[in-house]
GROMACS .gro file of C-alpha atoms in nm:
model
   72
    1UNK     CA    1   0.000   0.000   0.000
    2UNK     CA    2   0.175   0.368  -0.081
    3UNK     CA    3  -0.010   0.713  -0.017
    4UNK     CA    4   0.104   1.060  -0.148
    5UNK     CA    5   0.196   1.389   0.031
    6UNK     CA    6   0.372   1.203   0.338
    7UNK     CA    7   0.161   1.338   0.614
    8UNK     CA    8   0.308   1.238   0.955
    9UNK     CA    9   0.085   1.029   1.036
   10UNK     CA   10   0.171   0.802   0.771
   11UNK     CA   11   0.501   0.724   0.935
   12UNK     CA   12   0.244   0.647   1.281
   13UNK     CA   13   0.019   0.385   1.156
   14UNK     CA   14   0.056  -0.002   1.156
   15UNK     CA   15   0.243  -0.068   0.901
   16UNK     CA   16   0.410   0.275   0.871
   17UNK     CA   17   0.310   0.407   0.487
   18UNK     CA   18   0.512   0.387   0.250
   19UNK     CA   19   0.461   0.756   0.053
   20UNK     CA   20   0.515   0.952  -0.227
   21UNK     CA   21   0.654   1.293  -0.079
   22UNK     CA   22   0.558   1.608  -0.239
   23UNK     CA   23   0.733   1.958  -0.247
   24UNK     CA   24   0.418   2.065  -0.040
   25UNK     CA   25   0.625   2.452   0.023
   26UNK     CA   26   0.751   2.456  -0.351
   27UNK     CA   27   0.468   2.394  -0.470
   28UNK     CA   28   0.260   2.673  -0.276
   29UNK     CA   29   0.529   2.936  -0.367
   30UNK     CA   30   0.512   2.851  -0.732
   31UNK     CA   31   0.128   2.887  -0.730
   32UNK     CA   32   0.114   3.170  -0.518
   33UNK     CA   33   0.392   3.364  -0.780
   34UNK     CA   34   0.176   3.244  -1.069
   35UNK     CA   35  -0.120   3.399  -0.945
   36UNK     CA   36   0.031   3.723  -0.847
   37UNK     CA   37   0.152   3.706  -1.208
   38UNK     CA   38  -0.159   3.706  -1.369
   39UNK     CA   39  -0.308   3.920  -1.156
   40UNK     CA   40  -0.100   4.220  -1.243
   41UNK     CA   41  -0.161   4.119  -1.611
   42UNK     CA   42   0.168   3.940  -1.704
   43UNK     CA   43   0.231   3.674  -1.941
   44UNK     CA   44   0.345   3.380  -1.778
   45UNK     CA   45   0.664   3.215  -1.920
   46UNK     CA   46   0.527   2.864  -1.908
   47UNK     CA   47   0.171   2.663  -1.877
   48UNK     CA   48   0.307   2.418  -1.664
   49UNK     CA   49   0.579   2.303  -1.417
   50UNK     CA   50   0.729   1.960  -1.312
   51UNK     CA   51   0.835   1.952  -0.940
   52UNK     CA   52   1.091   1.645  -0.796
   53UNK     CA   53   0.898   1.411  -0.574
   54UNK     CA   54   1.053   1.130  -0.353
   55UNK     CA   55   0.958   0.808  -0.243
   56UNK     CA   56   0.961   0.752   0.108
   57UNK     CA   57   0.937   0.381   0.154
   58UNK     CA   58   0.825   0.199   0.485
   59UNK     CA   59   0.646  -0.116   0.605
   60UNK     CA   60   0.384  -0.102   0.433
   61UNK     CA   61   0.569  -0.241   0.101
   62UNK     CA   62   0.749  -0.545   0.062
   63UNK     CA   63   0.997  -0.707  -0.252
   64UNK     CA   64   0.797  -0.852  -0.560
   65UNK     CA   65   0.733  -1.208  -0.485
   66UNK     CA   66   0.926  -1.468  -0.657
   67UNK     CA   67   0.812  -1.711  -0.880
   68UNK     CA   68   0.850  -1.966  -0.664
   69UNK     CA   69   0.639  -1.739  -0.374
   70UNK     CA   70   0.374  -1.682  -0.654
   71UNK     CA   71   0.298  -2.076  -0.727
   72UNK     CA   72   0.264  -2.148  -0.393
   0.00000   0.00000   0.00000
């Protein structure tokens, strides 16, 4: 099982979550400075924006089974 935005209480439950993190800060600044943008009128440079995002991986994911695990 993985979840996205690694919250803190993903790293809490039972298993701990395994998570995708997001630049939760980045990502607010770059919206905010968007809107402020086209709210004085300015063309914006670009439509979109990719952002880095890590895993974070816990419990809650194991290894691929084997083919051997899978027939049995």
């Amino acid at each position: 099982m993985v979840g996205f935005d690694d919250l803190p209480i993903a790293a809490l439950v039972d298993p701990p979550l395994t998570t995708v993190h997001q630049p939760l800060i980045e990502m607010a600044v770059t919206a905010t400075e968007l809107a402020l943008a086209l709210g004085r009128g300015e063309r914006t440079p670009q439509a979109g924006l990719e952002l880095g995002t890590t895993l974070t991986v816990r419990h809650s994911t194991a290894p691929p089974r084997t083919a051997r695990e899978a027939t049995c």
